[in-house]
CSV table of C-alpha atoms and ligand atoms in Angstrom, one decimal:
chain,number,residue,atom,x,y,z
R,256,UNK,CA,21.0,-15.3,-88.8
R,257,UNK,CA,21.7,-18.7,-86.8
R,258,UNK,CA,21.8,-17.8,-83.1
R,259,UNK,CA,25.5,-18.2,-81.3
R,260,UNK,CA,26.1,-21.7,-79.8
R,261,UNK,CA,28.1,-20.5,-76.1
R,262,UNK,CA,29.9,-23.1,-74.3
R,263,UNK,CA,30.4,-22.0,-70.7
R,264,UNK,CA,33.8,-23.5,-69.0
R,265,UNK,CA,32.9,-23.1,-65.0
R,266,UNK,CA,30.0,-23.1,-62.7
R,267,UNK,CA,30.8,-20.7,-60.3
R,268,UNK,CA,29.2,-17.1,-59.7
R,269,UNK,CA,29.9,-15.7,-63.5
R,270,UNK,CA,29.1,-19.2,-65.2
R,271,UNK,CA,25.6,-19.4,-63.5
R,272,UNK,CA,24.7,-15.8,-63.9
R,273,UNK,CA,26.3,-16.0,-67.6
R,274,UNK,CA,24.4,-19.6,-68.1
R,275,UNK,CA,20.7,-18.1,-67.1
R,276,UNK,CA,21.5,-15.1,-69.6
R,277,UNK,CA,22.1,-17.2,-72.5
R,278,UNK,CA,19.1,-19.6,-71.6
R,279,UNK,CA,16.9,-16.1,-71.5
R,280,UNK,CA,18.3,-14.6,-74.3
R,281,UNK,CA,16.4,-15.0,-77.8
R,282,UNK,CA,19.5,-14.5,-79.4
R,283,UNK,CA,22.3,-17.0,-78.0
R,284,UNK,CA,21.7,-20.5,-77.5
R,285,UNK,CA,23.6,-22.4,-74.7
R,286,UNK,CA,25.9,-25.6,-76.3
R,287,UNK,CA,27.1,-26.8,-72.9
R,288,UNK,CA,28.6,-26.0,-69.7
R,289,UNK,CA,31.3,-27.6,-67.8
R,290,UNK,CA,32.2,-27.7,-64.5
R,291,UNK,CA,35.2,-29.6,-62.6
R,292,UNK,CA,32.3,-30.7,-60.2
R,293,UNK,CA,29.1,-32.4,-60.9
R,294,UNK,CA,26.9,-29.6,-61.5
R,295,UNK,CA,23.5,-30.2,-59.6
R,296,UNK,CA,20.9,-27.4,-61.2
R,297,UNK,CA,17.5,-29.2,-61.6
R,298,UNK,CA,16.4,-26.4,-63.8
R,299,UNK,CA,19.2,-27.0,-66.3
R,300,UNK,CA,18.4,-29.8,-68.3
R,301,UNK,CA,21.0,-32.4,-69.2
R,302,UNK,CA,21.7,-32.1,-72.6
R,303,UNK,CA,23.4,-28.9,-71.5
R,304,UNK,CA,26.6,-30.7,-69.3
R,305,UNK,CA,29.6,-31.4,-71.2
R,306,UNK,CA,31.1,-34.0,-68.4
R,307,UNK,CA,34.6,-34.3,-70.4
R,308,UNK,CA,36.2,-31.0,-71.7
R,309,UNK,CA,38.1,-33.1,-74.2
R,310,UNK,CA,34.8,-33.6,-76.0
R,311,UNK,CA,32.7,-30.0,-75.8
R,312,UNK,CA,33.2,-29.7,-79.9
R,313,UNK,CA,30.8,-32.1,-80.1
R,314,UNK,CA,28.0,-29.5,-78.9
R,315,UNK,CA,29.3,-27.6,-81.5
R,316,UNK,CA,30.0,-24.1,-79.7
R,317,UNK,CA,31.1,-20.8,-81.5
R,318,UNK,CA,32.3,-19.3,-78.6
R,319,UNK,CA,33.4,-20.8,-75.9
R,320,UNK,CA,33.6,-18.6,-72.4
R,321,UNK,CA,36.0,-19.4,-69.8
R,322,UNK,CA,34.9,-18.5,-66.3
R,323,UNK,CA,36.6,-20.7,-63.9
R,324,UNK,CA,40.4,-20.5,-63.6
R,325,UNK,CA,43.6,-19.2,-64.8
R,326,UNK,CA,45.0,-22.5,-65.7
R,327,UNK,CA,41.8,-23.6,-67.9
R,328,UNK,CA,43.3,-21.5,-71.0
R,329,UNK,CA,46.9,-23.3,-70.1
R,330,UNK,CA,45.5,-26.7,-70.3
R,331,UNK,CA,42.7,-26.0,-72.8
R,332,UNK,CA,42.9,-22.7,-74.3
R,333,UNK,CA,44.9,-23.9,-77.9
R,334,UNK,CA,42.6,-27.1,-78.1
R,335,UNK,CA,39.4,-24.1,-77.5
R,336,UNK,CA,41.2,-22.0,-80.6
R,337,UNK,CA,40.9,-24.9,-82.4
R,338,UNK,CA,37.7,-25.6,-82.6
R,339,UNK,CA,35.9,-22.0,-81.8
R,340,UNK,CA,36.2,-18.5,-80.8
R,341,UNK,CA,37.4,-18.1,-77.5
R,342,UNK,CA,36.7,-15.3,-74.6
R,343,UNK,CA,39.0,-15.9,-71.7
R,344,UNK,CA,37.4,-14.6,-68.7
R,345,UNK,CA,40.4,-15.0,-66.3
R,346,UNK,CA,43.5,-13.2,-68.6
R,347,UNK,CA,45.7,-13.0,-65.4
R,348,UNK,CA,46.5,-16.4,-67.4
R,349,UNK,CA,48.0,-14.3,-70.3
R,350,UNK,CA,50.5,-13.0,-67.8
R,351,UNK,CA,52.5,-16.6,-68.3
R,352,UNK,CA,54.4,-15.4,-71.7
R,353,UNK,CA,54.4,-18.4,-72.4
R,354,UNK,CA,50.3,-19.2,-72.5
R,355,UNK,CA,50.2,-15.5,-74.1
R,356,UNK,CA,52.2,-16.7,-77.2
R,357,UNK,CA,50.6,-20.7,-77.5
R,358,UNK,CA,47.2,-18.7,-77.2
R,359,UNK,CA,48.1,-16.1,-80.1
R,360,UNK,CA,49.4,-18.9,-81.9
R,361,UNK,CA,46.6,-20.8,-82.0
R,362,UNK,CA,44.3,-18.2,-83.1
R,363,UNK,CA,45.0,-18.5,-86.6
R,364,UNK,CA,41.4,-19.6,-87.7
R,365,UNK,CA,39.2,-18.1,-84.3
R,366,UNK,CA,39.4,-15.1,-82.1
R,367,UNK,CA,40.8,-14.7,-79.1
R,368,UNK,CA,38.3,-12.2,-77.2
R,369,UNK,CA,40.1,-10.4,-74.0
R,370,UNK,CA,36.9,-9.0,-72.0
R,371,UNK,CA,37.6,-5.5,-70.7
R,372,UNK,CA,36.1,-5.7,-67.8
R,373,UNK,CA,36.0,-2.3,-65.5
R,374,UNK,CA,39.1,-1.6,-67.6
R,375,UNK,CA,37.4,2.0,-68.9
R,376,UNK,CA,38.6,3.6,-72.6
R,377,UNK,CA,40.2,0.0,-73.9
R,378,UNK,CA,39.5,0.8,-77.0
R,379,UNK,CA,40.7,3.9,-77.4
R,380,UNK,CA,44.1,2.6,-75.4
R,381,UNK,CA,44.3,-0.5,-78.1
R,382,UNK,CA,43.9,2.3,-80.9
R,383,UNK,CA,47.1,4.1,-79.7
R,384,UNK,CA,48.9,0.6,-79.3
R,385,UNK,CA,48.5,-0.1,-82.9
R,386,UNK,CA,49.4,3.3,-83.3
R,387,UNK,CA,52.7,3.4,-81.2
R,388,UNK,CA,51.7,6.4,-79.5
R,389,UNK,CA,50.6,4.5,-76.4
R,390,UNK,CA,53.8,5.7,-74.0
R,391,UNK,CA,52.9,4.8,-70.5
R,392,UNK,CA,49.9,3.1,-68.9
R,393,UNK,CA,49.1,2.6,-65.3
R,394,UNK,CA,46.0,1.1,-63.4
R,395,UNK,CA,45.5,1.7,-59.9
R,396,UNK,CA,42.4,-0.6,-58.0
R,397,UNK,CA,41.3,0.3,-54.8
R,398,UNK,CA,39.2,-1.7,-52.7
R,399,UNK,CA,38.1,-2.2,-49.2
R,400,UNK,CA,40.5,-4.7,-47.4
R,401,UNK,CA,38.3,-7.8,-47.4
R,402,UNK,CA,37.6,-7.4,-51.3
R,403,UNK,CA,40.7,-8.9,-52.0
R,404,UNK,CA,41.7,-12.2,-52.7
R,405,UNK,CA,45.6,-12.3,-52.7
R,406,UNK,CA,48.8,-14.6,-52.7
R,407,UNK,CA,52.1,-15.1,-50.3
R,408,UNK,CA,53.5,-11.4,-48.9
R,409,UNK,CA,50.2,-9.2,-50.3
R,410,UNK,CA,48.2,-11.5,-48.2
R,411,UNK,CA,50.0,-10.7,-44.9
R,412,UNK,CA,50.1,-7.6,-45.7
R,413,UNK,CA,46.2,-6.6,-46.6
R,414,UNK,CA,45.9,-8.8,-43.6
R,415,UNK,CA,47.5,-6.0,-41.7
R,416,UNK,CA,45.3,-3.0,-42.7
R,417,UNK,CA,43.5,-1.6,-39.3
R,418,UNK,CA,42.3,1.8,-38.9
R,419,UNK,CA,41.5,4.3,-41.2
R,420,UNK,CA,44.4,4.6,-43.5
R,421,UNK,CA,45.0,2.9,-47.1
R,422,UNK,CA,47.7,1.1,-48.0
R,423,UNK,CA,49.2,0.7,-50.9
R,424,UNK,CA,50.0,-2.9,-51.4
R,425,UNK,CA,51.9,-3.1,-54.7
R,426,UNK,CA,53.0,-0.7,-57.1
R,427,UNK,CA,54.9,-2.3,-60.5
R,428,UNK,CA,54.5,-4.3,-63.3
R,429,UNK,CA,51.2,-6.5,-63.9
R,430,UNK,CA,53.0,-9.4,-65.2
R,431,UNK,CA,54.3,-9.5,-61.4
R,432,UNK,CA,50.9,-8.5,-60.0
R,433,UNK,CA,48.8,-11.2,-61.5
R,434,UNK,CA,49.9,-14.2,-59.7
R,435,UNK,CA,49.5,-12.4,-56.5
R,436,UNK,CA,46.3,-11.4,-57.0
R,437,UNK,CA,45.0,-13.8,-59.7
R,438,UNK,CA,41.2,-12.6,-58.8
R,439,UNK,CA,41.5,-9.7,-58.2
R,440,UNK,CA,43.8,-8.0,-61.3
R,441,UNK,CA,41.6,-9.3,-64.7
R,442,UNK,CA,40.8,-5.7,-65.7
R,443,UNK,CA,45.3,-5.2,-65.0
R,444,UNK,CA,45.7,-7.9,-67.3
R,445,UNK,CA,43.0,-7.2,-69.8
R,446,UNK,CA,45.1,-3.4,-69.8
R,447,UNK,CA,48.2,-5.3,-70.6
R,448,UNK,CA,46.8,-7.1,-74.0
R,449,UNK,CA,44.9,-3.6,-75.0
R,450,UNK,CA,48.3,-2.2,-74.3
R,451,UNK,CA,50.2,-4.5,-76.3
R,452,UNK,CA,53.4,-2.1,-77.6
R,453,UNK,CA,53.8,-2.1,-73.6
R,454,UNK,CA,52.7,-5.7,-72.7
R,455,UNK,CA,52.5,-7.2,-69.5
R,456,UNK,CA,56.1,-5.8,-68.4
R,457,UNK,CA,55.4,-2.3,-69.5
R,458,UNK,CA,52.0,-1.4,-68.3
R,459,UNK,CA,52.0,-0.2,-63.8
R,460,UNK,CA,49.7,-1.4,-61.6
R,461,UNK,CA,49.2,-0.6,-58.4
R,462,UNK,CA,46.8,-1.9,-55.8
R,463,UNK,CA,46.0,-0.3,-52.9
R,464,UNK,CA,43.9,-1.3,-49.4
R,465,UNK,CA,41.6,1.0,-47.7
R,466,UNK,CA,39.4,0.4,-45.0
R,467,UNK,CA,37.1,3.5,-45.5
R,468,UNK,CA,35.5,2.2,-49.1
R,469,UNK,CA,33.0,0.1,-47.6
R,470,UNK,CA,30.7,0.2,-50.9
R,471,UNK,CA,32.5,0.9,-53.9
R,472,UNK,CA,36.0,-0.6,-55.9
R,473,UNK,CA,37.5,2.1,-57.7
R,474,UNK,CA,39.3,1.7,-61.0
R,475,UNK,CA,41.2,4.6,-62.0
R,476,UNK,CA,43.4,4.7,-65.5
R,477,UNK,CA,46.2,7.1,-66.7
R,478,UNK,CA,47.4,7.2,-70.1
R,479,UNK,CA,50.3,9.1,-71.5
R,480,UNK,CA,51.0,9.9,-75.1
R,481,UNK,CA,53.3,11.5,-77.3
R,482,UNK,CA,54.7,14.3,-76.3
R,483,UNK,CA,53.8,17.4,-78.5
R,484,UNK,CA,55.6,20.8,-77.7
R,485,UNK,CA,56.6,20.1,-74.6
R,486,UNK,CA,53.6,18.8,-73.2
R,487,UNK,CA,52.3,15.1,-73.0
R,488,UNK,CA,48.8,14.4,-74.0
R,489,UNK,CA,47.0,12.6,-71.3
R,490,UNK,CA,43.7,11.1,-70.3
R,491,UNK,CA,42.7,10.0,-66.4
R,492,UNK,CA,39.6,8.2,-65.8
R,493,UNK,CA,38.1,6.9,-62.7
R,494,UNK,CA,35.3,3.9,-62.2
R,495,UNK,CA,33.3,3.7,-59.3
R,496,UNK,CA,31.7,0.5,-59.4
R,497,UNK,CA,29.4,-0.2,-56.3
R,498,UNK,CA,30.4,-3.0,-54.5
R,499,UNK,CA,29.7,-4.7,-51.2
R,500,UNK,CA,32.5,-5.3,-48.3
R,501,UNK,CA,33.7,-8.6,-49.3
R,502,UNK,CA,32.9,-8.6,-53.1
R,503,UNK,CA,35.5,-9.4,-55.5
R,504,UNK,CA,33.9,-8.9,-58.6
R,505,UNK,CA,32.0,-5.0,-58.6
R,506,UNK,CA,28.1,-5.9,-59.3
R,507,UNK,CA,28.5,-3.8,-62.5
R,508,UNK,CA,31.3,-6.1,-63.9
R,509,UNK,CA,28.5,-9.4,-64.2
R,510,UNK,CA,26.7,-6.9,-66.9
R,511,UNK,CA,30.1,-5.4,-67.7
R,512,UNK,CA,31.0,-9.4,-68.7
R,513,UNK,CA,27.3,-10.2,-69.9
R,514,UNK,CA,27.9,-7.2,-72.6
R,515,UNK,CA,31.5,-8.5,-73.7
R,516,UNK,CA,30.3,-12.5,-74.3
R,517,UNK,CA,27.5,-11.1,-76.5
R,518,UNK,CA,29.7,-8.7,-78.8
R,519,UNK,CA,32.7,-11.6,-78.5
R,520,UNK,CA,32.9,-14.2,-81.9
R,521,UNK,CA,32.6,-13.7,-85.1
R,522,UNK,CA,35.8,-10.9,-86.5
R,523,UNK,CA,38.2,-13.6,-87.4
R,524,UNK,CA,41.7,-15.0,-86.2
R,525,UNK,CA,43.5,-13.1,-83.7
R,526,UNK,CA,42.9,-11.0,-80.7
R,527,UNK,CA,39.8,-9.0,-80.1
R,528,UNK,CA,39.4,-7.1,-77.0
R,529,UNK,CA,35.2,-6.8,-76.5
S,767,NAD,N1,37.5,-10.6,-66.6
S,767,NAD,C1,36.8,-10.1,-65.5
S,767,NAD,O1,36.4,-9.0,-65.5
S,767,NAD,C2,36.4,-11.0,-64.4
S,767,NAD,C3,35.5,-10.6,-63.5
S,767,NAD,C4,35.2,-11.5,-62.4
S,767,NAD,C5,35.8,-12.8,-62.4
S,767,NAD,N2,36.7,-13.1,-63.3
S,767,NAD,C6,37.4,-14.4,-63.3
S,767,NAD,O2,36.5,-15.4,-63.7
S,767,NAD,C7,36.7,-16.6,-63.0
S,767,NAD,C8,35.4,-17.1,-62.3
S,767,NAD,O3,35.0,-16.1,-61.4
S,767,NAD,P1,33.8,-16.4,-60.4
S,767,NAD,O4,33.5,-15.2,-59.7
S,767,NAD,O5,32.6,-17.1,-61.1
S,767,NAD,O6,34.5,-17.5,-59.4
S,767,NAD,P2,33.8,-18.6,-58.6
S,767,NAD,O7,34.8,-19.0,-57.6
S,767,NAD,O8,32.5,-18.3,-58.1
S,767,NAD,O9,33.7,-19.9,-59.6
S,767,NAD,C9,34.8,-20.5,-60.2
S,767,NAD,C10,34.3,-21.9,-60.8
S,767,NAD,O10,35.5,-22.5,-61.4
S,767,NAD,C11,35.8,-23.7,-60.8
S,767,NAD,N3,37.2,-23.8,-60.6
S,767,NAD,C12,38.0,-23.3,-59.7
S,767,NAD,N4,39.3,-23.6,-59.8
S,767,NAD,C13,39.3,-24.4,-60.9
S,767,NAD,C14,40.4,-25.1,-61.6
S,767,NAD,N5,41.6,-25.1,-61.1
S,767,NAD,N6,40.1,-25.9,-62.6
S,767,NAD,C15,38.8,-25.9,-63.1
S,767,NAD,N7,37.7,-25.3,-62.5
S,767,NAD,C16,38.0,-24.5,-61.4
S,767,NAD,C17,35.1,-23.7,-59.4
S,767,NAD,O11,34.7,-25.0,-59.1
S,767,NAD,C18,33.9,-22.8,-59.7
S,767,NAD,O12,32.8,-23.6,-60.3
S,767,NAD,C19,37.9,-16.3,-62.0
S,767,NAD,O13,39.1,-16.8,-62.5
S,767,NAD,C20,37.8,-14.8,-61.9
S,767,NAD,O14,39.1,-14.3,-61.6
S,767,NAD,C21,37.0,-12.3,-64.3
């Protein structure tokens, strides 16, 4: 079988860790890898930098992997659909509805691939979407105060946490939650597409700031179902993925993301979460 061609959109801590996994693996090749700034690597030979975005087909990628910014899959993401499969490593984006429906649109001949990153039991969430049983979803992140990477009022008020005592900083819908915490809330948003009979309106999140979890961000899921007798099914899972203070991305989430660009591509139009 021909090895997958990745293109890699961003330079930044996931596109070099993701860049030096494809160049190691037998089973990927790299096709390029942009970056909005000259990328100066003297081990990564030139062939490998795609300078204008508006030309990467011509490295002829079969997935192309977004790891720089929201607004790439905005600007880019339909012209991406176009020529290859696309994984969308920042889906706070998908919380515009407006970028959500050009993106579905355009997957008519490639994927779409939502990566689930510390989101736990996606598949088994997506299942009951399709199934209409899915009834309420909600995702609750906490993290140490200087994990977090936030917008406008969230930011004054993380800024705020002293002491001992957590604080929950936001408790609704994800589509209002992403563009407050575009960094921190992927997992929310990759939820939101799993969840799609609930969307980005229907699914909770809540985000809350504690000064005691000095090594670990916990992500903790609760699904409800149908109602049978009386009684609600439900599941309630909880991740501990060991992190530094000052980490925004859990060290388990770079393999988490390693594992989703390597099953991503190759099961058609539409959207896949992997
Ligand atoms: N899905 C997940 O589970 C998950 C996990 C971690 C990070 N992420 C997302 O992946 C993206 C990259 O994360 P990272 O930790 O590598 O970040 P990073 O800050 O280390 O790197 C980001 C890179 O993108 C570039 N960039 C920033 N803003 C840009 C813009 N407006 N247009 C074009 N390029 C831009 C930067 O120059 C940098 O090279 C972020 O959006 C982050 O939220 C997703």
């Amino acid at each position: 079988m021909a090895h997958k061609r990745i293109g890699i959109v961003g330079y930044g801590h996931l596109g070099k860790y993701l860049t030096k996994a494809v160049l190691e693996r037998p089973d990927l090749d790299l096709a390029f890898v942009w970056n909005r700034t000259t990328i100066l690597e003297p081990d990564l030979e030139d062939k490998y930098i795609c300078h204008n975005l508006e030309d990467c087909g011509h490295y002829s990628p079969d997935l192309i992997v977004e790891v720089a910014h929201p607004v790439i899959s905005e600007q880019y993401g339909p012209m991406f659909l176009g020529l290859a499969d696309y994984m969308v490593g920042s889906p706070t984006a998908l919380a515009s509805q407006a970028v959500e429906d050009s993106l579905r649109a355009s997957a008519t001949t490639h994927g779409l691939y939502i990566p689930a990153g510390a989101f736990w039991g996606a598949e088994d969430i997506l299942k009951m979407a399709d199934r209409g049983t899915l009834k309420a979803l909600k995702v609750t992140m906490t993290k140490h105060p200087s994990c977090f990477k936030l917008e406008e009022d969230l930011k004054a008020k993380n800024a705020q946490v002293c002491g001992n005592e957590a604080v929950t900083l936001y408790d609704g819908s994800v589509r209002g939650l992403c563009s407050l915490a575009p960094n921190n809330v992927n997992t929310m948003a990759a939820a939101a597409m799993a969840a799609h009979n609930l969307g980005f309106d229907g699914v909770q999140g809540c985000l809350i700031s504690d000064p005691k979890l000095t090594d670990w961000h916990i992500v903790e899921v609760e699904v409800t179902g149908p109602k049978i007798a009386g009684k609600n099914f439900s599941v309630k899972t909880s991740r501990n993925n060991p992190a530094d203070p000052g980490a925004v991305t859990g060290t388990a989430t770079y393999s988490s993301f390693l594992s989703s660009m390597v099953r991503a591509g190759g099961h058609g139009p539409g959207v896949h979460l992997c």
